[in-house]
PDB file of C-alpha atoms in Angstrom:
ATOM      1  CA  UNK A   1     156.002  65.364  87.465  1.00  0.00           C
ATOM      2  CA  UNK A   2     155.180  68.814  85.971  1.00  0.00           C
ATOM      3  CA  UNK A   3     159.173  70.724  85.382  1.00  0.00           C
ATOM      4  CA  UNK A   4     160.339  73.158  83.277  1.00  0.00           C
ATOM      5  CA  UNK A   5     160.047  70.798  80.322  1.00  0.00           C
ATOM      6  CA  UNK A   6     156.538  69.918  80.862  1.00  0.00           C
ATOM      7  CA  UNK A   7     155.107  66.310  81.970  1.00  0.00           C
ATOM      8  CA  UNK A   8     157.651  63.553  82.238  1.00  0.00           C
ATOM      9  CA  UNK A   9     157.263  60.001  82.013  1.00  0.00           C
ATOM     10  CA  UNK A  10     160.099  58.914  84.699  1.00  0.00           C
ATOM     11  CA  UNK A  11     159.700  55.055  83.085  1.00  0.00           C
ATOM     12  CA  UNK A  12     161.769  57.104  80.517  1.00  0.00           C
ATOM     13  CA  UNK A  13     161.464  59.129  77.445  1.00  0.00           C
ATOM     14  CA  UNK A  14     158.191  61.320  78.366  1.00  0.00           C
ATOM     15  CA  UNK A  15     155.020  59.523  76.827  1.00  0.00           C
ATOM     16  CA  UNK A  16     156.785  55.925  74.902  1.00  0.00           C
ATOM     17  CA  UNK A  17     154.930  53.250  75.190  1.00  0.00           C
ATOM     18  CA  UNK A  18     156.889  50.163  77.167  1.00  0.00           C
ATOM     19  CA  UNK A  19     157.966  47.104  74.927  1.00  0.00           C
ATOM     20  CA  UNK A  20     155.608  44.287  75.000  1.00  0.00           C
ATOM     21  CA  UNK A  21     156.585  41.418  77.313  1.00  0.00           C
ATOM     22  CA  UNK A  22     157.497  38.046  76.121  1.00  0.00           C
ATOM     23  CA  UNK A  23     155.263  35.167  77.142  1.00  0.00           C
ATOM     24  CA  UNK A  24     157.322  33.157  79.358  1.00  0.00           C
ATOM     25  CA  UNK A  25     156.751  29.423  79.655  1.00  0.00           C
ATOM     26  CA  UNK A  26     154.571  28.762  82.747  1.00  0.00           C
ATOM     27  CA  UNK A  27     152.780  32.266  82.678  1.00  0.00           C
ATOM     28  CA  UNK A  28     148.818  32.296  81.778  1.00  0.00           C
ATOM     29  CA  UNK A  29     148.668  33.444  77.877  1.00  0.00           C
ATOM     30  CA  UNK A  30     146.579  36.628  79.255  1.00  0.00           C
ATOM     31  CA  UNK A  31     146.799  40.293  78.723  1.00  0.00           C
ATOM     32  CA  UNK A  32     144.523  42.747  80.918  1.00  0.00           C
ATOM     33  CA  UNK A  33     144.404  46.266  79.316  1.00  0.00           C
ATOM     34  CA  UNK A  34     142.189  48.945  81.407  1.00  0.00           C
ATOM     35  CA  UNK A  35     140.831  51.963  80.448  1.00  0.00           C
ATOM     36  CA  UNK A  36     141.778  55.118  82.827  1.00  0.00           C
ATOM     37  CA  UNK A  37     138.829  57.565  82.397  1.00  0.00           C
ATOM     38  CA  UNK A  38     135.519  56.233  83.842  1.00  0.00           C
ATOM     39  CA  UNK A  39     136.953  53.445  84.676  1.00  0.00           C
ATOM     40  CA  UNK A  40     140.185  53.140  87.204  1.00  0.00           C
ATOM     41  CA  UNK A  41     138.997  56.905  88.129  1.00  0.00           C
ATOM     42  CA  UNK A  42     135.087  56.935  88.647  1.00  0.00           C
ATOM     43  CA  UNK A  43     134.740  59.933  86.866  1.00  0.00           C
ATOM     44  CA  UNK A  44     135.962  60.988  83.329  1.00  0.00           C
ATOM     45  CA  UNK A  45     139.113  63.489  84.763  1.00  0.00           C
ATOM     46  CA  UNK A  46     139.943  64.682  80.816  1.00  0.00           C
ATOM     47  CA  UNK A  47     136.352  66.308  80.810  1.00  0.00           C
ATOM     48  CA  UNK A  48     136.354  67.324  84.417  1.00  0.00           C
ATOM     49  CA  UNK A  49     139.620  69.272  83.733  1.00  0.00           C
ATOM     50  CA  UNK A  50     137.531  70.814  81.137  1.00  0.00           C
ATOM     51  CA  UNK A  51     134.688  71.839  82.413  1.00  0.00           C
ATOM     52  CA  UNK A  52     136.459  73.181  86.012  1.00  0.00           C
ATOM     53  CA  UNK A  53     138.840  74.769  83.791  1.00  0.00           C
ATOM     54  CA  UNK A  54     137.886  75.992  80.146  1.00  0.00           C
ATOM     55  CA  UNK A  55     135.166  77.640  79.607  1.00  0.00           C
ATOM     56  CA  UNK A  56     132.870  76.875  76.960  1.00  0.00           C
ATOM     57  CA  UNK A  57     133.872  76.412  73.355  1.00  0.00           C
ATOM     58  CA  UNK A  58     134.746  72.864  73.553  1.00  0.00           C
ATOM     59  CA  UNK A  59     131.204  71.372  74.386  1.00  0.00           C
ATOM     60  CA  UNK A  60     129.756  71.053  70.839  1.00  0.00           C
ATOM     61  CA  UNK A  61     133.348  69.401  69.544  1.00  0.00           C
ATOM     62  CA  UNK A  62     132.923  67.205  72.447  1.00  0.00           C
ATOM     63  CA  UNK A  63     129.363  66.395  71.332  1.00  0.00           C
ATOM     64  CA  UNK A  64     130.738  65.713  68.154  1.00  0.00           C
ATOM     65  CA  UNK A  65     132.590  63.094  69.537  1.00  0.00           C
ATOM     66  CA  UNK A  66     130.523  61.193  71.221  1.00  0.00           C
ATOM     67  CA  UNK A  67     128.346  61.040  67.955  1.00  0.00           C
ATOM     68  CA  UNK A  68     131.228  59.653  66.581  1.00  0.00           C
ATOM     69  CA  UNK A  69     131.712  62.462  63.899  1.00  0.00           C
ATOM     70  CA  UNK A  70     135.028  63.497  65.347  1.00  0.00           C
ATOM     71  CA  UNK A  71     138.474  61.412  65.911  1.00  0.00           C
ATOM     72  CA  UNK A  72     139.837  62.158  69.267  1.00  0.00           C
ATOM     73  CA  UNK A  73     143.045  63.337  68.229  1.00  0.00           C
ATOM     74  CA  UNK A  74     140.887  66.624  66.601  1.00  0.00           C
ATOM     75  CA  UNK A  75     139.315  67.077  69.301  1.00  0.00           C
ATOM     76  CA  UNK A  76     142.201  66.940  72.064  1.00  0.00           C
ATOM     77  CA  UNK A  77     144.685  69.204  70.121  1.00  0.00           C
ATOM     78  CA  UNK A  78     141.565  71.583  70.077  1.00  0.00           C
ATOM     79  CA  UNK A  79     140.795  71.379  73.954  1.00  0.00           C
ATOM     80  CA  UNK A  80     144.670  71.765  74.756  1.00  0.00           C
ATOM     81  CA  UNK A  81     144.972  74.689  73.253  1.00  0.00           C
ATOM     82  CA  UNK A  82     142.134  76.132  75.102  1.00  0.00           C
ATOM     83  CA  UNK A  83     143.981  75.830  78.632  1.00  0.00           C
ATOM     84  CA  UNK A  84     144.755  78.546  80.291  1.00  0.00           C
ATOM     85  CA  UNK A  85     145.532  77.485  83.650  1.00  0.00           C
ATOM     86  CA  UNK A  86     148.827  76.635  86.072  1.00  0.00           C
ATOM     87  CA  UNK A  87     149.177  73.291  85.559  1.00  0.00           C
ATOM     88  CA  UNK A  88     149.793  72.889  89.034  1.00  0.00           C
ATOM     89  CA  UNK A  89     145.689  73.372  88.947  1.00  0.00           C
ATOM     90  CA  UNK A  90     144.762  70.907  86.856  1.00  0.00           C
ATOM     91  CA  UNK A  91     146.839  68.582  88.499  1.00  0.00           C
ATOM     92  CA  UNK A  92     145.262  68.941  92.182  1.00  0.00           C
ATOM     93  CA  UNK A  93     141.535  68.638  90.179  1.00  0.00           C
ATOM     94  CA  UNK A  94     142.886  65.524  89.001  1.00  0.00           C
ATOM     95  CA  UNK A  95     144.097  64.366  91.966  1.00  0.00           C
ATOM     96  CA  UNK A  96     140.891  64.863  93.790  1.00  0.00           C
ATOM     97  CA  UNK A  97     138.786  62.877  91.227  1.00  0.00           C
ATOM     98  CA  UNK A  98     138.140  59.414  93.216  1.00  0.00           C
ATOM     99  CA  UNK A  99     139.162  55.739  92.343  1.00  0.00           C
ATOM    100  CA  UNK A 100     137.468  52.309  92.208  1.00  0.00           C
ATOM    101  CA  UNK A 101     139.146  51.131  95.560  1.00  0.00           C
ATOM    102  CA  UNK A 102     138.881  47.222  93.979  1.00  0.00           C
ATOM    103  CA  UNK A 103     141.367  48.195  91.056  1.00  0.00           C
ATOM    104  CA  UNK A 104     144.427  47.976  93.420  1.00  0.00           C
ATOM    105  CA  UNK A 105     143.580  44.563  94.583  1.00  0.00           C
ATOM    106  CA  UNK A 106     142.812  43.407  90.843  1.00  0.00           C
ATOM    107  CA  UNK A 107     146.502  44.554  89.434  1.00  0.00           C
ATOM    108  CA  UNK A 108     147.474  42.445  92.371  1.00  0.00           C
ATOM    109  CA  UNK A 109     145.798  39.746  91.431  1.00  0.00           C
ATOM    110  CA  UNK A 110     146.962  39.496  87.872  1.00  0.00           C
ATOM    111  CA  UNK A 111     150.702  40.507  88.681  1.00  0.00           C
ATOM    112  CA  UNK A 112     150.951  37.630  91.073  1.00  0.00           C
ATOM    113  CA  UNK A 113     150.047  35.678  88.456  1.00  0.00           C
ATOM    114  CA  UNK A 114     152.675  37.072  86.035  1.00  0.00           C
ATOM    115  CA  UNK A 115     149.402  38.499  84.037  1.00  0.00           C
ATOM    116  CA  UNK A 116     150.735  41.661  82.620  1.00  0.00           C
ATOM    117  CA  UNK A 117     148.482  44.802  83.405  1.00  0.00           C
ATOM    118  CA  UNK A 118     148.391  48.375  81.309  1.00  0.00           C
ATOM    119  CA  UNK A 119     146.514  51.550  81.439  1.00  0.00           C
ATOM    120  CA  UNK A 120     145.387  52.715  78.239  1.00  0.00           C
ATOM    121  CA  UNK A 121     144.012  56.061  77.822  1.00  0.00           C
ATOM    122  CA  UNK A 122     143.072  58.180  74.432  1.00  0.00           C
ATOM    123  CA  UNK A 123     142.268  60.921  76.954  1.00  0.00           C
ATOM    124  CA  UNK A 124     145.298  63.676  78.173  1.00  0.00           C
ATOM    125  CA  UNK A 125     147.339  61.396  79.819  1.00  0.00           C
ATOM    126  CA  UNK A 126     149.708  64.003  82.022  1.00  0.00           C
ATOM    127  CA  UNK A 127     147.529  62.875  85.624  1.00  0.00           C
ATOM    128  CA  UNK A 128     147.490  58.836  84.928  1.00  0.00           C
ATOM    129  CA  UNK A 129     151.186  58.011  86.305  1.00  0.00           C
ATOM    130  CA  UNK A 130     150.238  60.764  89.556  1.00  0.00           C
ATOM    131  CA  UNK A 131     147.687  58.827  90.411  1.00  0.00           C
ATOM    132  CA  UNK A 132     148.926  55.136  90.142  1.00  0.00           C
ATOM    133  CA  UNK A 133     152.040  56.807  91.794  1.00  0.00           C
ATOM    134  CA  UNK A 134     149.166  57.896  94.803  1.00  0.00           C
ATOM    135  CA  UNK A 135     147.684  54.609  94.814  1.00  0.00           C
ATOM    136  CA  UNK A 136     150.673  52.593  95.101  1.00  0.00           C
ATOM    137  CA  UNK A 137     150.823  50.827  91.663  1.00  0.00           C
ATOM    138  CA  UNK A 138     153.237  53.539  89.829  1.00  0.00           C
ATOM    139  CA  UNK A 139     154.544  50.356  88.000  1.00  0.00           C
ATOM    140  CA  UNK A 140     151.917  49.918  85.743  1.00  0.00           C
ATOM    141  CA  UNK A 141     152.559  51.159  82.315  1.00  0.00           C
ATOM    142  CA  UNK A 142     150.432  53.833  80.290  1.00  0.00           C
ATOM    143  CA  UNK A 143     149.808  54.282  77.373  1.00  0.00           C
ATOM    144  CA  UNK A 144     148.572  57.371  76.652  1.00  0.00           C
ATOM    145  CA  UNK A 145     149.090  60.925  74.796  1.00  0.00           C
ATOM    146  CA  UNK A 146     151.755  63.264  75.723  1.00  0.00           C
ATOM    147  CA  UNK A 147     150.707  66.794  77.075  1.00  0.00           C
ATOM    148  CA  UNK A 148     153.132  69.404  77.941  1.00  0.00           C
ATOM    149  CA  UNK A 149     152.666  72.882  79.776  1.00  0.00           C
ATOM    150  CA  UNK A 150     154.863  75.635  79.328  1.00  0.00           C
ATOM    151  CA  UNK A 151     153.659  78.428  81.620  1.00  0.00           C
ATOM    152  CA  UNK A 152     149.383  78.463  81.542  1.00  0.00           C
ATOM    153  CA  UNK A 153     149.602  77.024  78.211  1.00  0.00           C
ATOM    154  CA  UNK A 154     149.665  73.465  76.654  1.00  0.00           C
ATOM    155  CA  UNK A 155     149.959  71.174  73.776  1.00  0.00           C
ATOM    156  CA  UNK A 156     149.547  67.950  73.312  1.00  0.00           C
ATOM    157  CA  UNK A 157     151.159  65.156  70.771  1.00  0.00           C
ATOM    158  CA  UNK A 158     150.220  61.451  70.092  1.00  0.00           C
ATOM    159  CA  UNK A 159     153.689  59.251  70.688  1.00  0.00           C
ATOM    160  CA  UNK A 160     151.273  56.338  70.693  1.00  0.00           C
ATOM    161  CA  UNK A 161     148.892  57.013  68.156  1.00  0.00           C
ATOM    162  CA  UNK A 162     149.050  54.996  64.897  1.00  0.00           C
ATOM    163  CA  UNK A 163     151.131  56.606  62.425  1.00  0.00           C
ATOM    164  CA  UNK A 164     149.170  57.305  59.619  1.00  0.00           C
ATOM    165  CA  UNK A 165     145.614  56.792  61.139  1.00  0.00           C
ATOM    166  CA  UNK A 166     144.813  59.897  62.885  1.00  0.00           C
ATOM    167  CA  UNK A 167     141.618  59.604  64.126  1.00  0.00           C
ATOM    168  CA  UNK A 168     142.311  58.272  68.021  1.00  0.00           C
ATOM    169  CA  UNK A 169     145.074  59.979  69.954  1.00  0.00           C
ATOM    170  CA  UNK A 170     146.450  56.808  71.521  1.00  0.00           C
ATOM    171  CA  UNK A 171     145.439  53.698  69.245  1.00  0.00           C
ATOM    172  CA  UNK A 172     144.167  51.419  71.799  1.00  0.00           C
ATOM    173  CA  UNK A 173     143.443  48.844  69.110  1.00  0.00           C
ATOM    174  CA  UNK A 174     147.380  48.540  67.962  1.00  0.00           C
ATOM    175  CA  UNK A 175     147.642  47.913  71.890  1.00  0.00           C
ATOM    176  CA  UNK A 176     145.520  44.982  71.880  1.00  0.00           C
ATOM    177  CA  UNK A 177     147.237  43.757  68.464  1.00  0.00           C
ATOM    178  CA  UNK A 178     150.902  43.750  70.104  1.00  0.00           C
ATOM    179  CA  UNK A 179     149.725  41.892  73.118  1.00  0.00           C
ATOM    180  CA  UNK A 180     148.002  39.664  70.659  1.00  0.00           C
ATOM    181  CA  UNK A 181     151.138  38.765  69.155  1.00  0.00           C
ATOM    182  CA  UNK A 182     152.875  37.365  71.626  1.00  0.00           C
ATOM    183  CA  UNK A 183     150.459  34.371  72.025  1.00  0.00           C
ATOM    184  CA  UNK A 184     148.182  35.929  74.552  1.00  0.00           C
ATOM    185  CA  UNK A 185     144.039  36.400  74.845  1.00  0.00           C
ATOM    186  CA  UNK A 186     143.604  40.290  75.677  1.00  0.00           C
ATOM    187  CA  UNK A 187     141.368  41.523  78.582  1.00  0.00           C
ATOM    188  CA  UNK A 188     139.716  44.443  77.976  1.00  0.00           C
ATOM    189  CA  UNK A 189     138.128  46.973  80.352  1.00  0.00           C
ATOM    190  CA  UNK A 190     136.622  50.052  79.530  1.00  0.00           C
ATOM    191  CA  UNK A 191     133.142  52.207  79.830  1.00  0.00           C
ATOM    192  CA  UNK A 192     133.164  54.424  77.163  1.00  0.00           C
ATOM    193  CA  UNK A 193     133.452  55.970  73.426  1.00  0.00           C
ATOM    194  CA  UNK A 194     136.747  55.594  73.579  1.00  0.00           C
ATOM    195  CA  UNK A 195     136.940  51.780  73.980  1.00  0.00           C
ATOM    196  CA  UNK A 196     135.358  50.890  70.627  1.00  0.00           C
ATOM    197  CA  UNK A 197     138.361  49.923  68.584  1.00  0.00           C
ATOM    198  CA  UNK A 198     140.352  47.826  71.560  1.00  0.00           C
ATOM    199  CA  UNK A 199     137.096  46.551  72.312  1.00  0.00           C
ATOM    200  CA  UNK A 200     136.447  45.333  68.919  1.00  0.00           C
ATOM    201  CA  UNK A 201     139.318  43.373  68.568  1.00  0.00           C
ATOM    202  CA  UNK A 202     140.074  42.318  72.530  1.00  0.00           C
ATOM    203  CA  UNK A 203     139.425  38.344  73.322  1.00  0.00           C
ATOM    204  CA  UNK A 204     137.255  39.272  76.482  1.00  0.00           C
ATOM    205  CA  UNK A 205     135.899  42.700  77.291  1.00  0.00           C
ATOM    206  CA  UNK A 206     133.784  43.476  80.179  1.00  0.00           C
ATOM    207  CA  UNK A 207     131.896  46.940  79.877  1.00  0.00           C
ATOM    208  CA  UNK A 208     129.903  49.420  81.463  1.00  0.00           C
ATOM    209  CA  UNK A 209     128.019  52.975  80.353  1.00  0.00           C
ATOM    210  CA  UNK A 210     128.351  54.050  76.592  1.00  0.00           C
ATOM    211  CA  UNK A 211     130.258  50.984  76.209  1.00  0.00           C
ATOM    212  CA  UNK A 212     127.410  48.783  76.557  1.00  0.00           C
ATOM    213  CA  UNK A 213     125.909  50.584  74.163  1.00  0.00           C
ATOM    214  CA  UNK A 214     128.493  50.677  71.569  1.00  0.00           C
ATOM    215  CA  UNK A 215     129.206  46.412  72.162  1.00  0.00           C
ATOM    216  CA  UNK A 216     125.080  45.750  71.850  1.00  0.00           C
ATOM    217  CA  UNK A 217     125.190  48.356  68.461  1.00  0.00           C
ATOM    218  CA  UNK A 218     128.743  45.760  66.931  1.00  0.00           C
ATOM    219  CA  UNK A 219     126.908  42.505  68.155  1.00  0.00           C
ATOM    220  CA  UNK A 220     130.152  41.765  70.366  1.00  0.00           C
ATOM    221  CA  UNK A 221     130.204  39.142  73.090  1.00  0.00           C
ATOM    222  CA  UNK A 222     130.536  41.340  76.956  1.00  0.00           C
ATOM    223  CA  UNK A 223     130.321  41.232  80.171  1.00  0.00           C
ATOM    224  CA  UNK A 224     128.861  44.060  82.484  1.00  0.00           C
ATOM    225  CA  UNK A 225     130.238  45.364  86.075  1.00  0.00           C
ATOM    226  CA  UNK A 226     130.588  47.864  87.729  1.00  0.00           C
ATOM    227  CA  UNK A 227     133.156  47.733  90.420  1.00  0.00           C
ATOM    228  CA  UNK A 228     136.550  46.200  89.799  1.00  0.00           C
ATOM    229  CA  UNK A 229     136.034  43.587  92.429  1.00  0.00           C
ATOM    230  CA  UNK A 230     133.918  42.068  90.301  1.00  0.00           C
ATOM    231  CA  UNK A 231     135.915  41.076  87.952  1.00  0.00           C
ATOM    232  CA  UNK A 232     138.837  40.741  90.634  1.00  0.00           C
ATOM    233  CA  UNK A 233     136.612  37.346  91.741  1.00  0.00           C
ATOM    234  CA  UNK A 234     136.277  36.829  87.560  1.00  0.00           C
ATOM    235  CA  UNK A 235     140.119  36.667  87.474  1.00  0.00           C
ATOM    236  CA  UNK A 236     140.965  34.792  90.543  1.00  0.00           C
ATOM    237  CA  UNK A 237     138.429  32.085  89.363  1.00  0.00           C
ATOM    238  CA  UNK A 238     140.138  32.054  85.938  1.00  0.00           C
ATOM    239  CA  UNK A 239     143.383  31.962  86.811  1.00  0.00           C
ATOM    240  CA  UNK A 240     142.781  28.716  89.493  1.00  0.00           C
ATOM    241  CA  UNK A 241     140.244  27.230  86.786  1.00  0.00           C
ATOM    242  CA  UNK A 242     143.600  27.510  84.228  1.00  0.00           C
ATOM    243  CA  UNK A 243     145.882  25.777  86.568  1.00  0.00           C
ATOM    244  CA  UNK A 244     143.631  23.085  86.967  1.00  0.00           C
ATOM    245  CA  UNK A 245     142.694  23.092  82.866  1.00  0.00           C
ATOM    246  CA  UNK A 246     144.937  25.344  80.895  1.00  0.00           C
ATOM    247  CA  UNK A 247     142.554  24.782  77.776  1.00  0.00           C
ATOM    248  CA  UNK A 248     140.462  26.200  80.016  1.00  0.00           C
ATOM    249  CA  UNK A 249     141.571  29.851  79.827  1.00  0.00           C
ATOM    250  CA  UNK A 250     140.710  32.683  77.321  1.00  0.00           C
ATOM    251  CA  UNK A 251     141.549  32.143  73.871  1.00  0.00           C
ATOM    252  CA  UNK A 252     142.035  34.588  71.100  1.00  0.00           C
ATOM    253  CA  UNK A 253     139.553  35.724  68.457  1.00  0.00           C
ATOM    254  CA  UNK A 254     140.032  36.094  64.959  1.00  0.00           C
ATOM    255  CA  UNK A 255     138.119  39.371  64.131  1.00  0.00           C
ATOM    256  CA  UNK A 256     138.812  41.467  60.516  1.00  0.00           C
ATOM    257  CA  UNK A 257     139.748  44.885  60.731  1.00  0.00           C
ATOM    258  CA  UNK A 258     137.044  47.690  61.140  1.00  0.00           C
ATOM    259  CA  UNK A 259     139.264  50.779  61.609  1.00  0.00           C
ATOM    260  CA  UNK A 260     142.245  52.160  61.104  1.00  0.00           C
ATOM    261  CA  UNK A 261     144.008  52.598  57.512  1.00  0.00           C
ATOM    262  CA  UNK A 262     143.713  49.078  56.777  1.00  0.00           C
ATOM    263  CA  UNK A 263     139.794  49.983  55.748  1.00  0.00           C
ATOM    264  CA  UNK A 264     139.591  53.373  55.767  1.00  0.00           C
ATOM    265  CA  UNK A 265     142.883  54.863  53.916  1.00  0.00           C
ATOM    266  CA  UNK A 266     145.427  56.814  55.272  1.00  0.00           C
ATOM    267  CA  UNK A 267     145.262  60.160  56.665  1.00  0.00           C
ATOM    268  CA  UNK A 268     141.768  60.012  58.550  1.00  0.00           C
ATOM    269  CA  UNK A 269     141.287  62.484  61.065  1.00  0.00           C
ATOM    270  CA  UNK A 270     137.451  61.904  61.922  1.00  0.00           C
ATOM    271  CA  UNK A 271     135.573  57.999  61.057  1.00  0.00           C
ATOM    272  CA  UNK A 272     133.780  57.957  58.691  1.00  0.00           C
ATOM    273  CA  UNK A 273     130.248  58.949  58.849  1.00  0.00           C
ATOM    274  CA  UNK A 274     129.102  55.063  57.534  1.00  0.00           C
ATOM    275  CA  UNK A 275     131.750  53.514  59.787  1.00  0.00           C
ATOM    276  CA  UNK A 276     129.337  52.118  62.362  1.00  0.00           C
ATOM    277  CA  UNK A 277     128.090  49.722  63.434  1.00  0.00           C
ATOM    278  CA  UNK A 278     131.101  47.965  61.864  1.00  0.00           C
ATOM    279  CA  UNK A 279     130.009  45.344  59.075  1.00  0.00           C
ATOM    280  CA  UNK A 280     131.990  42.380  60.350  1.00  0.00           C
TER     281      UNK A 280
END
């Protein structure tokens, strides 16, 4: 909901990332972690905001960042401050953007298998929870960055970026990591620039658009789709294949870090311009 205080997360404190669940005995070892923009909404809302609502100045710092010579968090704090708009506006854009109708059915699918299922988005964040709310899965957690609107104006902050790795504003990868370390594989789904880093270190990613790309460039085991049901029928064949032949499930991955301060330093608030493809 948009208040006087700005966009509130009503899981509790606005924008904190939910603990991790334990794996509990019984429960496939499995993680599925889905991007938001591109991906559970068919277009990419952040830069349809944009474009219905700010104009110009932003494009070339966009194009930046799909080169991959700006960090996200740069370039969000710049669009932000751009708006000019009642948020009630960009809300109702939002809200109009359409949905894969198979994503429903595929949260179903995992939940009833005690599969745990997050939304992670290093886009604005503030219409995610409206629209799961809308399609009737306001239970799923997000993950995302923090935007709040006082009047026409807004800023945005990064509760779940990393800490001293600036360049993403949520940091998908340390997402993956924590699901990781409970013991399970991590599904990843995603489409875009964006998904790199969870990508790089997920167990099993299925991709589409740029993200094709980007997993051909790493030399990273994918699979392609382009609807959710898809990989709904992927799922539902894994999960009944597992009961049968637990060893026959998704296992994790040992992969070495590519980003974040563990190679590049602390501090970073665009890659580094020899950063990819990742030498791994």
């Amino acid at each position: 909901m948009i208040g006087p205080g700005g966009f509130t997360n009503p899981s509790g404190a606005p924008g904190v990332s939910p603990p991790v669940p334990p794996l509990l005995p019984g429960e496939p070892p499995l993680a599925i972690l889905v991007d938001y923009d591109g991906t559970v909404a068919l277009t990419d809302v952040s830069d349809t905001v944009m474009a219905e609502y700010v104009s110009g100045g932003w494009e070339a710092e966009a194009a930046a960042y799909e080169a991959g010579l700006m960090g996200s968090r740069r370039l969000m704090t710049i669009e932000m401050a751009m708006v000019d708009s009642d948020p009630a506006d960009l809300l109702a854009t939002a809200a109009a953007q359409p949905h894969d109708p198979g994503f429903v059915p595929f949260v179903r699918t995992a939940q009833a298998a005690g599969i745990p299922v997050e939304v992670v988005s290093d886009g604005f964040g503030f219409f995610i929870e409206p629209a799961l709310v809308a399609l009737g899965v306001g239970e799923v957690p997000v993950i995302t960055a923090r935007t709040t609107f006082s009047g026409r104006r807004a800023t945005i902050d990064y509760p779940n970026g990393h800490p001293t790795c600036l360049v993403c504003g949520t940091c998908k990868r340390n997402r993956v990591l924590a699901h990781q370390a409970t013991g399970r594989a991590v599904v990843f789904i995603g489409d875009g620039e964006s998904d790199r880093y969870a990508a790089g270190y997920s167990d099993v990613v299925w991709a589409k658009r740029s993200l094709i790309r980007i997993c051909v460039e790493a030399g990273w085991d994918f699979n392609r789709w382009t609807e959710f049901r898809e990989i709904d029928a992927w799922l539902a064949a894994t999960i009944a294949a597992g009961r049968q032949d637990p060893r026959s499930l998704p296992r994790q991955r040992a992969r070495p870090y590519f980003c974040g301060p563990e190679v590049w330093g602390d501090g970073l608030v665009d890659p580094p311009r020899d950063a990819w493809p990742p030498r791994i």
